[in-house]
């Protein structure tokens, strides 16, 4: 691998580490983790969402999103409401 590509890869890895640290430092005082913070931010910016759509939008698996959302539901930060377009589905809403 050429030296400039190695330098770029190392720089991107360092940026990723800094971003992860910032996400934890922002989320931790709120009693949440970064994934939960992303869920709250996404819903605040775009409104209520189905779990499957939210998982796709955040680039995480549905089980990961479901676990994080369940924690936010227990903390009273989210609530489930029926999806008006599909009575079998639910949307997550900020409280």
PDB file of C-alpha atoms in Angstrom:
ATOM      1  CA  UNK A   1       0.000   0.000   0.000  1.00  0.00           C
ATOM      2  CA  UNK A   2       1.427   3.418  -0.916  1.00  0.00           C
ATOM      3  CA  UNK A   3       2.553   5.664   1.935  1.00  0.00           C
ATOM      4  CA  UNK A   4      -0.096   8.319   1.244  1.00  0.00           C
ATOM      5  CA  UNK A   5      -2.875   5.720   1.503  1.00  0.00           C
ATOM      6  CA  UNK A   6      -1.468   4.466   4.798  1.00  0.00           C
ATOM      7  CA  UNK A   7      -1.323   8.026   6.132  1.00  0.00           C
ATOM      8  CA  UNK A   8      -4.908   8.627   5.035  1.00  0.00           C
ATOM      9  CA  UNK A   9      -6.105   5.381   6.634  1.00  0.00           C
ATOM     10  CA  UNK A  10      -4.379   6.280   9.906  1.00  0.00           C
ATOM     11  CA  UNK A  11      -5.856   9.789   9.860  1.00  0.00           C
ATOM     12  CA  UNK A  12      -9.359   8.419   9.258  1.00  0.00           C
ATOM     13  CA  UNK A  13      -8.922   5.892  12.064  1.00  0.00           C
ATOM     14  CA  UNK A  14      -7.873   8.698  14.409  1.00  0.00           C
ATOM     15  CA  UNK A  15     -10.902  10.795  13.403  1.00  0.00           C
ATOM     16  CA  UNK A  16     -13.128   7.783  14.075  1.00  0.00           C
ATOM     17  CA  UNK A  17     -11.611   7.362  17.531  1.00  0.00           C
ATOM     18  CA  UNK A  18     -12.160  11.040  18.338  1.00  0.00           C
ATOM     19  CA  UNK A  19     -15.758  10.897  17.103  1.00  0.00           C
ATOM     20  CA  UNK A  20     -16.478   7.799  19.203  1.00  0.00           C
ATOM     21  CA  UNK A  21     -15.010   9.496  22.266  1.00  0.00           C
ATOM     22  CA  UNK A  22     -17.112  12.612  21.661  1.00  0.00           C
ATOM     23  CA  UNK A  23     -20.253  10.495  21.265  1.00  0.00           C
ATOM     24  CA  UNK A  24     -19.644   8.763  24.604  1.00  0.00           C
ATOM     25  CA  UNK A  25     -18.794  12.060  26.342  1.00  0.00           C
ATOM     26  CA  UNK A  26     -22.019  13.614  25.054  1.00  0.00           C
ATOM     27  CA  UNK A  27     -24.292  10.652  25.796  1.00  0.00           C
ATOM     28  CA  UNK A  28     -22.934   9.511  29.158  1.00  0.00           C
ATOM     29  CA  UNK A  29     -24.115  12.513  31.240  1.00  0.00           C
ATOM     30  CA  UNK A  30     -27.631  11.844  29.911  1.00  0.00           C
ATOM     31  CA  UNK A  31     -27.514   8.230  31.064  1.00  0.00           C
ATOM     32  CA  UNK A  32     -27.589   6.873  27.525  1.00  0.00           C
ATOM     33  CA  UNK A  33     -25.136   5.331  25.078  1.00  0.00           C
ATOM     34  CA  UNK A  34     -24.175   6.755  21.665  1.00  0.00           C
ATOM     35  CA  UNK A  35     -26.632   4.543  19.760  1.00  0.00           C
ATOM     36  CA  UNK A  36     -29.459   5.725  21.987  1.00  0.00           C
ATOM     37  CA  UNK A  37     -28.286   9.299  21.410  1.00  0.00           C
ATOM     38  CA  UNK A  38     -28.401   8.739  17.650  1.00  0.00           C
ATOM     39  CA  UNK A  39     -31.968   7.435  17.939  1.00  0.00           C
ATOM     40  CA  UNK A  40     -33.078  10.492  19.902  1.00  0.00           C
ATOM     41  CA  UNK A  41     -31.318  12.876  17.514  1.00  0.00           C
ATOM     42  CA  UNK A  42     -32.798  11.154  14.454  1.00  0.00           C
ATOM     43  CA  UNK A  43     -36.328  11.267  15.850  1.00  0.00           C
ATOM     44  CA  UNK A  44     -35.886  14.912  16.891  1.00  0.00           C
ATOM     45  CA  UNK A  45     -34.741  15.854  13.405  1.00  0.00           C
ATOM     46  CA  UNK A  46     -37.074  13.693  11.306  1.00  0.00           C
ATOM     47  CA  UNK A  47     -40.036  12.832  13.495  1.00  0.00           C
ATOM     48  CA  UNK A  48     -41.589   9.491  14.449  1.00  0.00           C
ATOM     49  CA  UNK A  49     -40.256   6.396  12.718  1.00  0.00           C
ATOM     50  CA  UNK A  50     -40.739   2.652  12.445  1.00  0.00           C
ATOM     51  CA  UNK A  51     -37.988   0.531  13.969  1.00  0.00           C
ATOM     52  CA  UNK A  52     -37.012  -0.926  10.587  1.00  0.00           C
ATOM     53  CA  UNK A  53     -36.737   2.519   8.974  1.00  0.00           C
ATOM     54  CA  UNK A  54     -34.810   3.892  11.925  1.00  0.00           C
ATOM     55  CA  UNK A  55     -32.358   0.960  11.874  1.00  0.00           C
ATOM     56  CA  UNK A  56     -31.747   1.469   8.164  1.00  0.00           C
ATOM     57  CA  UNK A  57     -31.301   5.214   8.613  1.00  0.00           C
ATOM     58  CA  UNK A  58     -28.737   4.743  11.373  1.00  0.00           C
ATOM     59  CA  UNK A  59     -26.962   1.839   9.698  1.00  0.00           C
ATOM     60  CA  UNK A  60     -27.508  -0.632  12.547  1.00  0.00           C
ATOM     61  CA  UNK A  61     -29.254  -3.994  12.700  1.00  0.00           C
ATOM     62  CA  UNK A  62     -32.879  -4.192  13.798  1.00  0.00           C
ATOM     63  CA  UNK A  63     -31.958  -6.177  16.947  1.00  0.00           C
ATOM     64  CA  UNK A  64     -29.418  -3.488  17.922  1.00  0.00           C
ATOM     65  CA  UNK A  65     -31.978  -0.762  17.329  1.00  0.00           C
ATOM     66  CA  UNK A  66     -34.672  -2.679  19.222  1.00  0.00           C
ATOM     67  CA  UNK A  67     -32.415  -3.157  22.259  1.00  0.00           C
ATOM     68  CA  UNK A  68     -31.439   0.519  22.320  1.00  0.00           C
ATOM     69  CA  UNK A  69     -35.048   1.638  21.832  1.00  0.00           C
ATOM     70  CA  UNK A  70     -36.229  -0.693  24.617  1.00  0.00           C
ATOM     71  CA  UNK A  71     -33.806   1.011  27.017  1.00  0.00           C
ATOM     72  CA  UNK A  72     -35.095   4.441  25.942  1.00  0.00           C
ATOM     73  CA  UNK A  73     -38.690   3.255  26.401  1.00  0.00           C
ATOM     74  CA  UNK A  74     -37.865   2.089  29.943  1.00  0.00           C
ATOM     75  CA  UNK A  75     -36.272   5.480  30.661  1.00  0.00           C
ATOM     76  CA  UNK A  76     -39.401   7.259  29.441  1.00  0.00           C
ATOM     77  CA  UNK A  77     -37.608   8.996  26.568  1.00  0.00           C
ATOM     78  CA  UNK A  78     -39.611   7.235  23.841  1.00  0.00           C
ATOM     79  CA  UNK A  79     -43.087   5.859  23.414  1.00  0.00           C
ATOM     80  CA  UNK A  80     -44.680   3.501  20.910  1.00  0.00           C
ATOM     81  CA  UNK A  81     -47.772   4.582  19.007  1.00  0.00           C
ATOM     82  CA  UNK A  82     -49.681   2.810  16.248  1.00  0.00           C
ATOM     83  CA  UNK A  83     -48.561   3.639  12.720  1.00  0.00           C
ATOM     84  CA  UNK A  84     -51.482   5.494  11.090  1.00  0.00           C
ATOM     85  CA  UNK A  85     -50.674   3.882   7.742  1.00  0.00           C
ATOM     86  CA  UNK A  86     -50.516   0.314   9.042  1.00  0.00           C
ATOM     87  CA  UNK A  87     -52.451  -0.709  12.132  1.00  0.00           C
ATOM     88  CA  UNK A  88     -50.120  -3.677  12.735  1.00  0.00           C
ATOM     89  CA  UNK A  89     -46.984  -1.516  12.873  1.00  0.00           C
ATOM     90  CA  UNK A  90     -45.806   0.962  15.487  1.00  0.00           C
ATOM     91  CA  UNK A  91     -43.754   4.127  15.334  1.00  0.00           C
ATOM     92  CA  UNK A  92     -41.347   5.384  17.929  1.00  0.00           C
ATOM     93  CA  UNK A  93     -42.025   8.913  19.192  1.00  0.00           C
ATOM     94  CA  UNK A  94     -40.062  11.178  21.483  1.00  0.00           C
ATOM     95  CA  UNK A  95     -41.794  11.894  24.780  1.00  0.00           C
TER      96      UNK A  95
END
